[in-house]
Short mmCIF file of C-alpha atoms in Angstrom, two decimals:
data_model
loop_
_atom_site.label_atom_id
_atom_site.label_comp_id
_atom_site.label_asym_id
_atom_site.label_seq_id
_atom_site.Cartn_x
_atom_site.Cartn_y
_atom_site.Cartn_z
CA MET Z 1 -12.02 87.48 26.24
CA THR Z 2 -9.40 90.18 25.45
CA ALA Z 3 -10.88 93.16 27.83
CA ASP Z 4 -13.22 93.11 30.72
CA LEU Z 5 -14.07 96.72 31.49
CA HIS Z 6 -16.72 96.00 34.02
CA GLY Z 7 -18.78 99.61 35.40
CA SER Z 8 -20.89 99.68 38.08
CA ASP Z 9 -23.52 100.75 36.89
CA GLY Z 10 -23.89 98.36 34.06
CA PRO Z 11 -22.56 95.06 32.38
CA SER Z 12 -19.20 93.65 32.36
CA ARG Z 13 -17.87 94.12 28.33
CA SER Z 14 -14.82 92.26 26.94
CA VAL Z 15 -13.63 92.09 23.57
CA GLU Z 16 -14.00 88.66 22.04
CA ILE Z 17 -10.98 87.96 19.65
CA GLU Z 18 -11.51 83.55 18.61
CA ARG Z 19 -10.42 80.65 15.77
CA LYS Z 20 -13.04 77.99 15.34
CA PHE Z 21 -11.84 74.43 13.59
CA ASP Z 22 -14.63 71.41 13.12
CA VAL Z 23 -12.59 67.73 13.97
CA ASP Z 24 -14.06 64.85 14.90
CA ALA Z 25 -15.27 63.45 18.59
CA GLY Z 26 -11.49 62.22 20.11
CA THR Z 27 -9.10 63.76 18.42
CA PRO Z 28 -6.73 64.29 21.41
CA VAL Z 29 -5.61 68.13 21.62
CA PRO Z 30 -3.03 70.19 19.57
CA ASP Z 31 0.49 70.29 20.40
CA TRP Z 32 0.18 74.24 21.95
CA SER Z 33 4.68 74.27 21.98
CA ALA Z 34 5.17 75.38 18.47
CA VAL Z 35 3.04 78.36 19.26
CA PRO Z 36 4.75 81.50 19.94
CA GLY Z 37 4.65 82.58 23.73
CA VAL Z 38 3.22 79.28 24.89
CA VAL Z 39 5.15 77.82 27.59
CA SER Z 40 2.54 75.81 29.55
CA VAL Z 41 -1.07 74.36 29.27
CA THR Z 42 -3.21 73.57 31.93
CA GLU Z 43 -5.71 70.71 32.73
CA GLY Z 44 -8.77 70.35 31.17
CA GLU Z 45 -11.68 71.78 33.39
CA PRO Z 46 -14.90 70.49 32.06
CA ARG Z 47 -17.82 72.30 31.83
CA HIS Z 48 -21.38 71.89 30.88
CA LEU Z 49 -22.88 74.80 29.07
CA ASP Z 50 -27.34 75.48 28.71
CA ALA Z 51 -27.65 78.11 26.41
CA LEU Z 52 -31.03 79.23 24.83
CA TYR Z 53 -30.71 81.67 22.00
CA LEU Z 54 -33.48 83.90 22.06
CA ASP Z 55 -34.58 86.68 18.06
CA THR Z 56 -37.93 88.48 17.08
CA ASP Z 57 -39.72 86.75 14.53
CA ASP Z 58 -37.63 87.46 11.00
CA LEU Z 59 -34.50 87.16 12.44
CA ALA Z 60 -33.33 90.68 12.94
CA LEU Z 61 -31.09 90.20 15.67
CA ALA Z 62 -29.52 87.90 13.38
CA ARG Z 63 -29.20 89.61 10.24
CA ALA Z 64 -27.87 91.99 12.80
CA GLY Z 65 -24.78 90.69 13.54
CA VAL Z 66 -25.96 90.57 16.83
CA ALA Z 67 -26.67 87.42 19.05
CA LEU Z 68 -28.82 87.29 22.92
CA ARG Z 69 -28.25 84.08 25.19
CA ARG Z 70 -29.25 83.62 28.86
CA ARG Z 71 -26.70 80.66 29.92
CA THR Z 72 -26.20 78.13 32.27
CA GLY Z 73 -22.43 76.95 33.13
CA GLY Z 74 -19.35 77.90 32.80
CA PRO Z 75 -16.84 81.25 34.51
CA ASP Z 76 -19.32 83.43 33.02
CA GLU Z 77 -23.13 82.34 33.83
CA GLY Z 78 -25.88 84.54 32.60
CA TRP Z 79 -27.43 86.66 29.51
CA HIS Z 80 -25.09 87.44 26.74
CA VAL Z 81 -25.06 89.83 24.12
CA LYS Z 82 -22.90 89.68 21.45
CA GLY Z 83 -22.19 92.76 18.74
CA PRO Z 84 -21.53 92.11 14.76
CA LEU Z 85 -18.14 91.11 14.28
CA VAL Z 86 -15.62 94.83 13.64
CA ASP Z 87 -12.20 94.54 13.22
CA GLY Z 88 -11.70 90.82 13.84
CA GLY Z 89 -13.49 90.88 17.12
CA ARG Z 90 -16.91 90.74 18.56
CA THR Z 91 -18.20 93.47 21.93
CA GLU Z 92 -19.76 91.38 24.09
CA LEU Z 93 -22.06 92.44 27.26
CA HIS Z 94 -22.64 90.40 30.68
CA TRP Z 95 -24.94 90.69 33.31
CA PRO Z 96 -25.63 87.64 35.71
CA LEU Z 97 -27.94 84.85 35.97
CA THR Z 98 -32.21 85.87 36.59
CA ASP Z 99 -34.18 82.91 37.30
CA GLY Z 100 -37.07 81.78 34.21
CA ASP Z 101 -36.25 83.04 30.43
CA ASP Z 102 -37.81 86.84 30.44
CA VAL Z 103 -35.78 89.10 29.59
CA PRO Z 104 -34.08 91.40 32.14
CA ALA Z 105 -35.02 94.88 31.61
CA ALA Z 106 -31.44 96.30 31.13
CA VAL Z 107 -31.21 94.04 28.41
CA ALA Z 108 -34.06 94.45 26.72
CA THR Z 109 -32.53 98.21 26.22
CA GLU Z 110 -29.49 97.18 25.16
CA ILE Z 111 -31.66 95.01 22.35
CA ALA Z 112 -34.23 97.82 21.39
CA GLU Z 113 -31.39 99.60 19.62
CA TYR Z 114 -31.57 96.31 17.21
CA THR Z 115 -34.93 96.19 17.27
CA PRO Z 116 -38.63 96.85 19.35
CA THR Z 117 -40.22 93.52 18.50
CA ALA Z 118 -40.64 91.14 20.59
CA LEU Z 119 -38.14 88.46 21.48
CA HIS Z 120 -39.16 84.35 21.37
CA PRO Z 121 -37.34 81.06 21.23
CA LEU Z 122 -35.20 80.43 18.88
CA ALA Z 123 -31.54 77.72 19.47
CA ARG Z 124 -31.61 75.99 22.91
CA ILE Z 125 -27.69 74.61 22.47
CA LEU Z 126 -26.09 72.38 24.67
CA ASN Z 127 -22.24 72.19 25.05
CA ASP Z 128 -20.36 70.09 26.78
CA ARG Z 129 -16.82 71.72 26.80
CA THR Z 130 -13.14 70.57 28.49
CA ALA Z 131 -11.90 73.75 29.12
CA TYR Z 132 -7.74 74.97 28.16
CA ALA Z 133 -5.38 78.05 29.26
CA LEU Z 134 -2.52 78.31 26.95
CA LEU Z 135 0.06 80.68 29.57
CA ASP Z 136 3.56 82.99 29.39
CA ALA Z 137 6.88 82.28 30.66
CA ASP Z 138 4.99 84.81 33.51
CA GLY Z 139 1.37 82.85 33.79
CA GLY Z 140 -0.63 85.04 31.56
CA VAL Z 141 -2.96 84.25 29.50
CA LEU Z 142 -2.26 84.04 26.00
CA ALA Z 143 -5.92 82.28 24.77
CA GLU Z 144 -8.31 79.56 25.90
CA PHE Z 145 -8.64 77.00 24.33
CA VAL Z 146 -11.72 74.80 24.68
CA ASP Z 147 -13.25 71.27 22.78
CA ASP Z 148 -16.26 71.06 22.67
CA SER Z 149 -18.96 68.50 22.09
CA VAL Z 150 -21.91 70.65 20.74
CA ARG Z 151 -25.67 68.88 21.25
CA THR Z 152 -28.72 72.16 19.46
CA ILE Z 153 -32.53 72.32 18.96
CA ASP Z 154 -33.88 74.32 15.84
CA LEU Z 155 -37.21 76.02 18.31
CA ARG Z 156 -38.47 76.70 14.73
CA THR Z 157 -38.41 73.63 13.31
CA GLY Z 158 -37.45 70.90 15.97
CA GLU Z 159 -34.71 70.00 13.66
CA ASN Z 160 -31.47 68.79 16.34
CA ARG Z 161 -28.52 68.55 15.01
CA ALA Z 162 -24.86 67.82 16.52
CA TRP Z 163 -20.97 68.17 16.07
CA HIS Z 164 -17.64 68.31 17.11
CA GLU Z 165 -15.72 72.05 17.09
CA TRP Z 166 -12.59 73.41 18.93
CA GLU Z 167 -12.14 77.13 19.37
CA VAL Z 168 -8.89 79.65 20.37
CA GLU Z 169 -9.87 82.37 22.02
CA LEU Z 170 -6.94 85.40 23.16
CA GLY Z 171 -6.85 86.51 26.49
CA PRO Z 172 -5.39 88.76 28.73
CA ALA Z 173 -1.86 88.79 28.02
CA ALA Z 174 -1.82 88.14 24.13
CA PRO Z 175 -1.21 89.99 21.52
CA ALA Z 176 -2.10 93.14 20.69
CA ASP Z 177 -0.03 94.96 17.68
CA PRO Z 178 -1.88 93.18 14.78
CA GLU Z 179 0.57 91.89 12.92
CA ALA Z 180 2.19 89.55 15.89
CA ARG Z 181 -1.53 88.36 17.59
CA ASP Z 182 -1.83 87.54 13.19
CA ALA Z 183 1.12 85.16 13.51
CA PHE Z 184 -0.40 83.31 17.08
CA PHE Z 185 -3.36 82.51 15.68
CA ALA Z 186 -1.12 81.66 12.41
CA ALA Z 187 0.82 79.28 14.93
CA VAL Z 188 -2.57 78.22 16.27
CA THR Z 189 -4.26 77.12 12.87
CA ASP Z 190 -0.77 75.46 11.45
CA ALA Z 191 -1.33 73.04 15.72
CA ALA Z 192 -5.36 72.81 14.82
CA PHE Z 193 -4.55 71.21 11.60
CA ALA Z 194 -1.55 68.92 12.02
CA ALA Z 195 -4.25 67.90 15.05
CA GLY Z 196 -6.59 67.41 12.61
CA ALA Z 197 -8.65 69.42 12.75
CA ARG Z 198 -10.36 71.70 9.98
CA SER Z 199 -11.48 75.29 8.62
CA ALA Z 200 -14.74 75.92 10.47
CA THR Z 201 -17.44 75.10 8.26
CA SER Z 202 -19.71 78.04 9.57
CA ALA Z 203 -19.08 81.16 11.93
CA SER Z 204 -20.56 80.62 14.77
CA LYS Z 205 -22.60 77.58 16.88
CA LEU Z 206 -26.07 79.29 16.76
CA ALA Z 207 -26.15 80.00 13.39
CA ARG Z 208 -25.15 76.09 12.50
CA ALA Z 209 -27.89 75.40 15.40
CA LEU Z 210 -29.72 76.79 12.32
CA GLY Z 211 -28.67 75.30 9.46
CA ARG Z 212 -26.47 78.19 8.10
#
């Protein structure tokens, strides 16, 4: 995530700018040495993520380009609201984890901007992730690369799906200039394709879990 704008009276707020790729399970991770600025890559950190997504019966949040989830596992477990895609990034709000699946009042207030209708479980996404940090010469995080083995269930239909994918998300030390950022992602794409990745077939894990 490119920024953390945490406020003491509200959720943490960050902007997510990423690229996704489909890939076969077991594909060796890319060689990132040709990506501008990448000097080293950390050892992979395994994470088990379990996310429950909620929406209205008529998918009001999805139609607005918004996602609401409660996720356990990983350094940012908790409640998340991802906003619509704007200028290549999505603003993500994060609240601490609570017991149970009832939407906390603060989260419900945020969601009310998009719909006043009752929310219900929509999909569950289980993700066995290995995360790597792409570092610059000063040790700053240019991006996080994750190798994801994903299993999902559409809670409306009971349909299960599974796939493998890679994501590269800009970090705090990523280029801020749009042209430099585009060049960075172009090199990331070249490295991912050289390793055997393909263009992503879906815009998000949730969309793919729902067959879209």
